[in-house]
XYZ file of C-alpha atoms in Angstrom:
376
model
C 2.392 -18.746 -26.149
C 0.510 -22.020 -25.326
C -1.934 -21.312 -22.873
C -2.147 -17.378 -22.906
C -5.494 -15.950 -25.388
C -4.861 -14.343 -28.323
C -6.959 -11.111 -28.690
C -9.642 -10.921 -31.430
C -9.518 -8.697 -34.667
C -12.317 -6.644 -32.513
C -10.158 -6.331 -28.873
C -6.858 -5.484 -31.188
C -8.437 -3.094 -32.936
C -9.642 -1.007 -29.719
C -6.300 -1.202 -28.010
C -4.579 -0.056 -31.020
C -6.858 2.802 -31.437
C -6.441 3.931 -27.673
C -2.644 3.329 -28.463
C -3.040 5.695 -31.190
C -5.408 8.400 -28.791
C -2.587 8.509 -25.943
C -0.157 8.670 -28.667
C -1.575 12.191 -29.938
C -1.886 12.887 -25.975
C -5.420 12.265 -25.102
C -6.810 11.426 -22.203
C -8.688 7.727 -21.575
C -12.199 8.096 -20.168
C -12.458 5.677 -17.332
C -14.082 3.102 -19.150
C -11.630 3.393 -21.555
C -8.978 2.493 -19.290
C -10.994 -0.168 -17.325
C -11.341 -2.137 -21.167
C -7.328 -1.561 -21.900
C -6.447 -2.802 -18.209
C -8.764 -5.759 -18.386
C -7.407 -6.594 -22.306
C -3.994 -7.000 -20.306
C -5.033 -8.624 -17.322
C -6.844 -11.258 -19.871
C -3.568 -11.460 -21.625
C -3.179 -11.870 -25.321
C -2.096 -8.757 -25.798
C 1.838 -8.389 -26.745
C 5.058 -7.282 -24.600
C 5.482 -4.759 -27.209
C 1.917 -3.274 -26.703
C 1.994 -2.944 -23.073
C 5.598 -1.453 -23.182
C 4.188 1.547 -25.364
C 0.383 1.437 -23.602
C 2.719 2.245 -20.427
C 5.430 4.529 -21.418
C 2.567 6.659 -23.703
C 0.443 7.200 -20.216
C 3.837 7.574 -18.245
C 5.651 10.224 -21.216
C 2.101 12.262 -21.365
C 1.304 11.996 -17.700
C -1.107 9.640 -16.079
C -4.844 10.827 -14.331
C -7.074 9.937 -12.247
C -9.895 8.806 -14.395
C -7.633 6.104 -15.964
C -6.232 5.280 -12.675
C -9.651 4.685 -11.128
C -10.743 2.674 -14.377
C -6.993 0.457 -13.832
C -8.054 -0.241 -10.156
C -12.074 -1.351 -11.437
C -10.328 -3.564 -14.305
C -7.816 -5.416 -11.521
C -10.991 -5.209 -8.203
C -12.846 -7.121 -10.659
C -10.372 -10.265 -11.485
C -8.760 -10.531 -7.863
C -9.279 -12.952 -5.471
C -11.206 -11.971 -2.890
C -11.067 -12.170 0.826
C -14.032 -11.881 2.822
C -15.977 -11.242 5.292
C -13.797 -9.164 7.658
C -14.770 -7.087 10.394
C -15.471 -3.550 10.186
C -13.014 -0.987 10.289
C -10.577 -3.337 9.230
C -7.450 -1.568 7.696
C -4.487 -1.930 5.525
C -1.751 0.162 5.513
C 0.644 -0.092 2.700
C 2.680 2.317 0.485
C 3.392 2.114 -3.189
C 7.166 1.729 -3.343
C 9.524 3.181 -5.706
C 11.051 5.539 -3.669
C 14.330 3.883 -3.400
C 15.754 5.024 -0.220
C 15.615 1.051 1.262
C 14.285 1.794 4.646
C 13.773 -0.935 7.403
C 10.278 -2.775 6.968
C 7.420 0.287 8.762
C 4.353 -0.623 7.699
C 5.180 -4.737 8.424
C 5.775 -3.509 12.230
C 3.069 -1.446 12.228
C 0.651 -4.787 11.281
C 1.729 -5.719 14.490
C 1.382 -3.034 16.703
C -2.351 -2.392 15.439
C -3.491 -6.143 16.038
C -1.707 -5.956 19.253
C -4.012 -3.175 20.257
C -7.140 -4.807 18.590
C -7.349 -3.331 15.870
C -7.885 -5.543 12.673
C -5.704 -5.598 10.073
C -5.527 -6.965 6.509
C -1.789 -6.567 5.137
C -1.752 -6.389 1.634
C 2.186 -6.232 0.221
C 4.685 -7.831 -2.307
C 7.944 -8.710 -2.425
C 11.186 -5.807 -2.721
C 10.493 -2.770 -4.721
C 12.000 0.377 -3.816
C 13.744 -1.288 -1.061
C 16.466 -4.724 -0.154
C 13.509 -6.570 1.785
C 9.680 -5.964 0.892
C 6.948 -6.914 3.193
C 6.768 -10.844 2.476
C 10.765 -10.903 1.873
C 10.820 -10.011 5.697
C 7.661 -11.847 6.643
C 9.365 -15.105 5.165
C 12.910 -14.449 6.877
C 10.549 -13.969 10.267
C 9.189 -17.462 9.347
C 5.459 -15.983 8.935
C 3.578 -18.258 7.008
C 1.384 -16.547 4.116
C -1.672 -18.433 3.233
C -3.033 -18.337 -0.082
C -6.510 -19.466 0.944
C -9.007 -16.603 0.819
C -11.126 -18.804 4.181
C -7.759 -19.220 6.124
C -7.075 -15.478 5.633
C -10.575 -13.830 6.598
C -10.112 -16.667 9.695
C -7.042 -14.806 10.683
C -8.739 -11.374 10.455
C -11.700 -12.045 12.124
C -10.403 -14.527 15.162
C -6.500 -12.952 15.681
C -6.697 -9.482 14.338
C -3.863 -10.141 11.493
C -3.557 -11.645 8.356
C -1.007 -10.847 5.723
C -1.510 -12.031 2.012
C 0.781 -12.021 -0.824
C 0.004 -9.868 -4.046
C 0.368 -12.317 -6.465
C -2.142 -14.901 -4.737
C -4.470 -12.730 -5.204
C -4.090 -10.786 -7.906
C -2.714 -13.695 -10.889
C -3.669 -11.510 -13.882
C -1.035 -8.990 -12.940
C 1.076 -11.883 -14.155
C 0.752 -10.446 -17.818
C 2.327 -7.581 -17.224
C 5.198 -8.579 -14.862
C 7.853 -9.546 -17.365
C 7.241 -5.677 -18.776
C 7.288 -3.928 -16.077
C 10.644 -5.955 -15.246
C 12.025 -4.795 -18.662
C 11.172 -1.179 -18.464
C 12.429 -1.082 -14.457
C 10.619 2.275 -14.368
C 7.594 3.193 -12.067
C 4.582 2.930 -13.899
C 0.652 3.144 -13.103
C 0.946 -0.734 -12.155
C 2.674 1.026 -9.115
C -0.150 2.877 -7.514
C -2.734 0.327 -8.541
C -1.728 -2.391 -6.913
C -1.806 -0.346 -3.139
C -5.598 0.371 -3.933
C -6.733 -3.114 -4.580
C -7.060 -4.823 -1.016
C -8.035 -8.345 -1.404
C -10.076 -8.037 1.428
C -11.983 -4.809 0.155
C -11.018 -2.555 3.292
C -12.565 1.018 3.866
C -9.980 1.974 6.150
C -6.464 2.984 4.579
C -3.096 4.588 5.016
C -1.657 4.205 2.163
C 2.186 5.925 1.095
C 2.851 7.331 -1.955
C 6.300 7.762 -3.544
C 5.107 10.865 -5.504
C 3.207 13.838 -3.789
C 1.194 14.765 -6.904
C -0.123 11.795 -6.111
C -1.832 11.730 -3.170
C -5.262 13.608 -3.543
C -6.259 11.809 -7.139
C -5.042 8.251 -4.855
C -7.541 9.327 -2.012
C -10.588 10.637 -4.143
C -9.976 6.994 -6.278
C -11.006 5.211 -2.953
C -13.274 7.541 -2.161
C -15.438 6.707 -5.629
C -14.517 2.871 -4.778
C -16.682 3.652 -1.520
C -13.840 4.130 1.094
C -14.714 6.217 4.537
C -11.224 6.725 6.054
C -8.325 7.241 4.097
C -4.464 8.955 4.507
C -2.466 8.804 2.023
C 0.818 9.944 2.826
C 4.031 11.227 1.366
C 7.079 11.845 3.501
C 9.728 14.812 2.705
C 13.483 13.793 3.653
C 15.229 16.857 4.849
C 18.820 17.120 3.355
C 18.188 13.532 1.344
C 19.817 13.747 -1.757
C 18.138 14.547 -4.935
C 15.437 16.097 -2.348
C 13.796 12.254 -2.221
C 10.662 11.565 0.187
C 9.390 8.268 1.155
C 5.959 6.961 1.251
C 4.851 6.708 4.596
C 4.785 9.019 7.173
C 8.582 10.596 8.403
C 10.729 11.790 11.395
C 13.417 12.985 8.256
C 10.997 16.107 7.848
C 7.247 17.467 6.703
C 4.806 14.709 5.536
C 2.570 15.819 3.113
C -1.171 14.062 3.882
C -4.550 14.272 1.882
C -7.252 12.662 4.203
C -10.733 11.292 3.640
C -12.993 11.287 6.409
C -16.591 12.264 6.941
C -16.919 12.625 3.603
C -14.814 15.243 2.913
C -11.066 15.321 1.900
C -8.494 17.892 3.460
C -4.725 18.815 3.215
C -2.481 19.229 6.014
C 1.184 18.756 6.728
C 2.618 17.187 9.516
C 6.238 17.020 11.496
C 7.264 14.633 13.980
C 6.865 17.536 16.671
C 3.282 17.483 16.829
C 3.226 13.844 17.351
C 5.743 14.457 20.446
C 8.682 12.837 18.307
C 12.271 13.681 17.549
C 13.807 14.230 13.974
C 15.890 12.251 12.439
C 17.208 11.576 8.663
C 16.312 8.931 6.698
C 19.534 7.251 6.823
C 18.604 6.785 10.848
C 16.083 4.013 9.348
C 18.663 2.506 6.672
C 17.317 -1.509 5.878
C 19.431 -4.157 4.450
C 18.070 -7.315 3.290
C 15.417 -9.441 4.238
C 17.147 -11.623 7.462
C 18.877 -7.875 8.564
C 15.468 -6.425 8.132
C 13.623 -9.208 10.141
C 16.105 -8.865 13.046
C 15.990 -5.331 13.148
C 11.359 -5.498 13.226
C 11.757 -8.009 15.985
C 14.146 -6.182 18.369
C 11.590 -3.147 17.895
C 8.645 -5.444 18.945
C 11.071 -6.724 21.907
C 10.971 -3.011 22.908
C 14.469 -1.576 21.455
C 14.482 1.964 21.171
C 15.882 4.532 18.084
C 14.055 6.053 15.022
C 12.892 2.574 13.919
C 10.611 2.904 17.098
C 9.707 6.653 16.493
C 8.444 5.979 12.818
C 6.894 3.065 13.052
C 4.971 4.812 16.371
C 4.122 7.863 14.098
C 2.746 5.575 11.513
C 1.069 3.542 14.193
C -0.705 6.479 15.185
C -1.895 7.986 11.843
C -3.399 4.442 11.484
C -5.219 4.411 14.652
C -6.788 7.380 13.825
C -7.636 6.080 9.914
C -9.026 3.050 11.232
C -11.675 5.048 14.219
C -9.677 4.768 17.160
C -8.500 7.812 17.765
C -9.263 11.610 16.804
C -5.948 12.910 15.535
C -7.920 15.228 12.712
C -10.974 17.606 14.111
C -14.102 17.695 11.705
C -12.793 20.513 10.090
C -9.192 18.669 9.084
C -6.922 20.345 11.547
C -4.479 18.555 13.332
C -4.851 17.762 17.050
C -1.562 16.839 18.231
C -2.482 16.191 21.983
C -4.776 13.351 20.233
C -2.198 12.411 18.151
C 0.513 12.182 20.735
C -2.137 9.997 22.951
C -2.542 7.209 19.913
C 1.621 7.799 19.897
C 1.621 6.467 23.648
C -1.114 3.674 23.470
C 1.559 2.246 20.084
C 4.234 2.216 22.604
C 2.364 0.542 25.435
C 2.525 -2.579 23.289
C 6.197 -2.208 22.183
C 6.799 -1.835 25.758
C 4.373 -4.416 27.427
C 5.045 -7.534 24.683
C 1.909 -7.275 23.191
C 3.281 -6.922 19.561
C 5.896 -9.260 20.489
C 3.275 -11.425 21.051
C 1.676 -10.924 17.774
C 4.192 -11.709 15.695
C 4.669 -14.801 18.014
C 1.533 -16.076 16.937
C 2.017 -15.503 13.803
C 5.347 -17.986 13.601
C 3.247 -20.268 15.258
C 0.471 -20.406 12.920
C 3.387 -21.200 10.678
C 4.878 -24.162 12.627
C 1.481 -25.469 12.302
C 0.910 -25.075 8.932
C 2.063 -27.470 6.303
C 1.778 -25.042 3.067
C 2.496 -21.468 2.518
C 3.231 -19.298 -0.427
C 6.518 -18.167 -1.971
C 4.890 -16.513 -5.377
C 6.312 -12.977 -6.788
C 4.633 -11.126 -9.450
């Protein structure tokens, strides 16, 4: 194809003889998997390669080490955002659940800048779900800058910015139309969540599989992050036994956290954060303009399990990003703490604050000529 690099006799050669390791069920070394993400990222190498470089990790079982070597080979051809304050956090999950829930982490961008807490929103368009984070951003009429200055601007002056996957990460580009085709979840799935334009340390990140979540946390960890939940969310009575990947009111959520240096386990239910159950189906989305009404009634201060989770979530982050002590040093849950970060989310629901937020945002919008509209 005009304009894409054709891989020399030397690069072919090395991905077909990794093709030919994972085909006998070895696993990559890090490195390894850092040189066959970054041959694909490059492009030049064929549909038909990647389709059986993916399905042979997927059929034998990805780990961490070639995980952590993906998320090196895609850190190192993004486009950056930078600076941004300290402590600034993303909160994200990696789809592919497919319950198609309402928007949570989107309204919980809002609720943490309206409490000042800086946030760098890193999402994509529908997965798992009807509406994805910039499907609903674009229906709120939130512009999306694609300019790495504009977006560390927002950050450090208004507490918010929200940028687009494919700005910022164009190499995934190669890989798109075959992950399309196979319409499977793959290791493009998790990687993607763990490569923040704007290099946070601070992370909640949801995980559609549980197995998942400690080789996801000690990956940041070795990338040099110092707060981390990831998060996996069992749905009572769901069928098929499904969980979501944030944090739930439909039953346990399954956490492995990083702080301190140290990683712990712990389960939590919406009792110790002073919230009611509820199923999943309580938090049903549609598509992107149903999705956008629903987020702004919450932020207006409507009340239901919309509220509830994305308060829940809102807490777990404002413990993640230093705000609050929900976790002792020893990893057990303090759910007095926790319900206290729970209150302070729903000060701003109540008050306008995160009303206010996403106010601003539109604003910014009205006064900006260009935004983006890109999909990987």
């Amino acid at each position: 194809m005009d304009g894409v690099p054709s891989l020399s006799a030397d690069q072919a050669g090395a991905f077909r003889t990794i093709l030919n390791r994972l085909a006998r069920g070895e696993t990559l070394t890090e490195t390894e998997a850092e040189d066959a993400f970054g041959l694909i990222m490059d492009g030049g190498v064929p549909d038909t390669l990647i389709a059986a470089f993916l399905m042979a990790l997927r059929v034998r079982g990805e780990k961490r080490a070639e995980l952590l070597g993906a998320v090196r080979a895609v850190r190192s051809r993004m486009r950056a955002v930078g600076p941004v304050p300290p402590g600034t956090i993303d909160v994200c999950g990696t789809g592919g659940d497919g319950l198609g829930t309402l928007n949570i982490s989107t309204a919980v961008a809002f609720v943490l800048a309206a409490l000042g807490v800086p946030v760098a929103k890193h999402g994509n368009r529908a997965l798992s779900s009807r509406s994805g984070a910039t499907d609903v951003l674009g229906a709120l009429g939130v512009d999306l800058s694609d300019d790495p200055s504009v977006i560390a601007a927002r950050i450090n002056d208004g507490n918010l910015a929200f940028m687009a996957a494919p700005a910022h990460h164009p190499a995934m580009r190669h890989a798109g139309p075959v992950r399309a085709a196979l319409g499977i979840r793959t290791l493009f799935n998790l990687i993607g969540p763990l490569c923040n334009p704007a290099g946070v340390t601070h992370q909640l990140v949801g995980v559609f599989d549980p197995a998942w979540l400690r080789p996801v946390v000690e990956t940041l960890q070795l990338l040099g992050s110092e707060r981390v939940w990831a998060v996996h969310g069992y749905c009572e009575g769901a069928t098929g036994g499904r969980g979501v990947d944030e944090l739930t009111l439909a039953g346990p959520t399954a956490i492995v956290a990083l702080q301190n240096g140290r990683i712990y386990d712990l389960t939590l239910r919406p009792e110790d954060a002073g919230l009611r159950p509820a199923p999943i189906t309580a938090i049903a989305g549609g598509g992107a303009e149903e999705n956008a009404a629903a987020l702004t009634a919450l932020l207006a201060g409507a009340h239901g399990a919309y509220r509830d989770t994305v308060l829940l979530n809102a807490a777990a982050c404002l413990h993640v990003a230093g705000r609050g002590a929900a976790l002792d040093d020893d990893g057990r849950l303090r759910p007095a703490s926790l319900r206290a970060l729970v209150a302070d989310a729903a000060r701003v629901l109540d008050d306008g604050s995160a009303l206010a937020m996403l106010n601003s945002a539109r604003r910014r919008h009205m006064d900006t000529p260009e935004g983006i509209t890109q999909s990987l």
